Every structure is written in structure tokens, then in C-alpha cells.
């Protein structure tokens, strides 16, 4: 049991590490509009007072700022952005609580843990399927972060932490409220996404689910609130789903999204953006491919008021990040097969940006077209059709695009 948690949290080495972590993660300011750049000078002036409040158990967190971000599948996700000062305090707690709780977490839990990743969760899923557990229960918890029960969470925290100051502080953070249109809305459940401590609290809460599944000898892989359970038959999958849904609602007071929770084959369901196909190989889920295509359309809209170099740099930053995640795919034909379509979007975008006949002639000449080839500039066909013509394929050939930094997944795969 840990009774002097706050003393450990405010040690000088921990303060330095927490400050660097908050500065490194950056992020938007909270309701007080203090930025991460202002945090260091603020602490230099006021740290002793803040430290005294933490040790006395009188530190009071501010309400979080409500921010809604669109979800790829539609709808929105609500984030609660704490003030920079509160993020720093949460980071102090995270640094001392993580080593207490993480060693006891399940080996099947991969989200928001040191040395663990979504890729490992997918590879674990593949291993379960290879062991002839090729029916899965896909559990989708509805609005998990908004529905964490405070009493259940605080009870679980109290089993390992005896420092009442730390427990009171976490309780105040959970109940600090959310600022929406200038009005503070009180919260009686949920742990707002957006603070450093929320992922650990989520894992502490869902560790009970992991232990329940392990006690029943079930194979599963969980990343935060995404959990797939693997069994050997359809009948077993339905039994496991029914029991797990009832257990979640009774023991953790969570709701399961009935539309997204279900039983199926690995190639029929997605997990963290991937599926395992009939050959047992990892490939991007169809929805992941559709999201990539939508992003291509957004990034290569011709009407954006930015330079061509900026368009290229935005694309390069996006595709490198996207490929950095989806390079786990063993079956890559769906990805590489899009490259000609992506290049066509790029060519169409530049055609529109060149404007009118004179601008297009000048651009085509600069790219090496001569004589009769320049008649392309007079074409009245639409940009999408023009992008597929031999002239545009010559002017903006694959080699030209590659030379100017318009990276494609297959090129990144070869590095």
C-alpha cells in the first residue's frame, strides 16, 4: 500500500520529468488559456505554493474545456482538455501511479502501456487465430470514457493507494466539471479524454474485465476499450458474448453498443484498423482504406490557398504517419493498388492550380513538354480526365513526382 504517494510525486526529479512531458506533448490550452510555453516560467514563480497545496491535500483542479472532434465513422468524440497546470499535476500522479498498477495488468492489455503498442495487440490477435480460435467476439463499449463509474473506479484505486490526499485529488479531477459555452457542467461519471492520467485510469477500470476473461480461460486482446475475444466455435462465441455483455453492465456499469458488438470470423470484423484475412494474414480493414481515400481527396483539393510545396509537405507528413502504422500489413495489394489513383488526384490538383491556358502552357513547358504536346493546355476536358492523359503522365511522371518528394506507400516500404 502506498501512503506517501504525494511526497513521491513532488520529488524534484519527478517535477522535472513531468514538466518536460507536458512541454513535449504540447496541446491546446485549457479554460485559463495558459499555453505549455508559459508553464515553465509559471512554475518557477509559483511551484512552492503549488507543492504545498498538493502536500496539504488542498489543490483544486479547474474544469476541463469541452472540445468535440469528428469520428471517422461519423458522429463526434468529446474531449475534456484540462488546463496546462492540471495536466502537469496529472503527469506527476501518472509517474508514481504507473509503476504501482502497470505490473499487475494483464499480458493481454496493450493500450497506453510502456513498451506496448497497437501493433502488438494485432499480432497477438493473429496468434490466437493461428491457434484455431477463429471465431471472435468483438466487444464495443459505448462511450466508455464518458461512462466510467466514479465509485467503482475510486474503490479500485483505494485497494492499492492509501494516500487520502492523492485519492481526493483524483476524485476532484473526475468531478471538476466541463466548461461548455461559458457554463460549467458538473460530471457524475466519466473520465475526460485529454489528460495524461485518463489512459491509466481507463486501464485500471478495465483490468477487472481482463481478470474476468482470464479466470474463464479465454484468449483475448485488448487495446484500451477495444477488446476482441477469440474462441473455437460460433456457439462458444455467442455464449461468451452474452456473458461478457451482462458482466460489463452489472460489474462495471458500462453499456455495450449493440450495433457494433457481435460475433464473426476474423476477416469479417476489424480490430484497430486491421483485419486478419482467410489466409491468416494481416491486412488493412476496408474502412481504413476508405478513410485513406477520403484523406487523399481532402489533401489534394485544388482550391486550398497554400503553396504547392505546402501541399506536398502536408501529404508527405500524412502518408508517412499513415504508413508508419499500416506497414504492419502483410497483405498490401489494397494499399499499393491505390497509388495510381492517388497520383491521378495529384495531377488533377496541379492541373487546376495552373489556371487558364497561359499558366498551363508555362507549367507544361517547364516540365519538359514541347511542340504538339503543349496542345494539352487548350483542352476543355475536366481535370480528372486530363490527369489520365499521356501528356500529364509525361509532365508529372511517377519519376518526377518521386523526385520532388511526393512519396507513395510502396516507396516508403522499400526504405
CSV table of C-alpha atoms in Angstrom, one decimal, residues 300 308 339-340 342-354 360 363-369 373 376 383 386-406 408 411:
chain,number,residue,atom,x,y,z
A,300,UNK,CA,-5.5,17.2,-52.9
A,308,UNK,CA,2.4,23.6,-53.9
A,339,UNK,CA,-1.1,4.5,-55.9
A,340,UNK,CA,-2.1,5.2,-59.5
A,342,UNK,CA,-3.6,8.8,-55.7
A,343,UNK,CA,-1.2,10.1,-58.4
A,344,UNK,CA,-4.1,10.9,-60.6
A,345,UNK,CA,-5.5,13.1,-57.8
A,346,UNK,CA,-2.2,14.9,-57.5
A,347,UNK,CA,-2.0,15.5,-61.3
A,348,UNK,CA,-5.7,16.8,-61.3
A,349,UNK,CA,-4.9,19.1,-58.4
A,350,UNK,CA,-1.9,20.7,-60.2
A,351,UNK,CA,-3.8,21.0,-63.5
A,352,UNK,CA,-6.5,23.1,-61.7
A,353,UNK,CA,-3.9,25.1,-59.8
A,354,UNK,CA,-2.0,26.1,-63.0
A,360,UNK,CA,-0.8,25.6,-68.1
A,363,UNK,CA,3.9,24.8,-66.4
A,364,UNK,CA,3.9,22.1,-69.1
A,365,UNK,CA,6.9,23.7,-70.8
A,366,UNK,CA,8.8,23.9,-67.5
A,367,UNK,CA,8.1,20.1,-67.0
A,368,UNK,CA,9.7,19.3,-70.4
A,369,UNK,CA,6.7,19.2,-72.9
A,373,UNK,CA,2.4,18.2,-76.6
A,376,UNK,CA,-2.9,19.8,-74.0
A,383,UNK,CA,-9.2,17.9,-64.6
A,386,UNK,CA,-6.8,15.4,-68.1
A,387,UNK,CA,-4.9,13.8,-65.3
A,388,UNK,CA,-5.1,10.4,-67.1
A,389,UNK,CA,-3.8,11.7,-70.4
A,390,UNK,CA,-0.3,10.7,-71.8
A,391,UNK,CA,0.7,14.4,-71.7
A,392,UNK,CA,0.1,14.7,-67.9
A,393,UNK,CA,1.8,11.3,-67.3
A,394,UNK,CA,4.8,12.7,-69.2
A,395,UNK,CA,4.8,16.1,-67.4
A,396,UNK,CA,4.2,14.7,-64.0
A,397,UNK,CA,5.5,11.2,-64.4
A,398,UNK,CA,6.0,8.9,-61.5
A,399,UNK,CA,9.7,9.6,-61.5
A,400,UNK,CA,9.1,13.4,-61.5
A,401,UNK,CA,6.7,13.1,-58.6
A,402,UNK,CA,9.1,10.8,-56.7
A,403,UNK,CA,12.0,13.2,-57.3
A,404,UNK,CA,10.0,16.1,-55.9
A,405,UNK,CA,9.1,14.3,-52.7
A,406,UNK,CA,5.5,13.1,-53.4
A,408,UNK,CA,3.9,6.7,-52.0
A,411,UNK,CA,8.4,3.7,-51.9
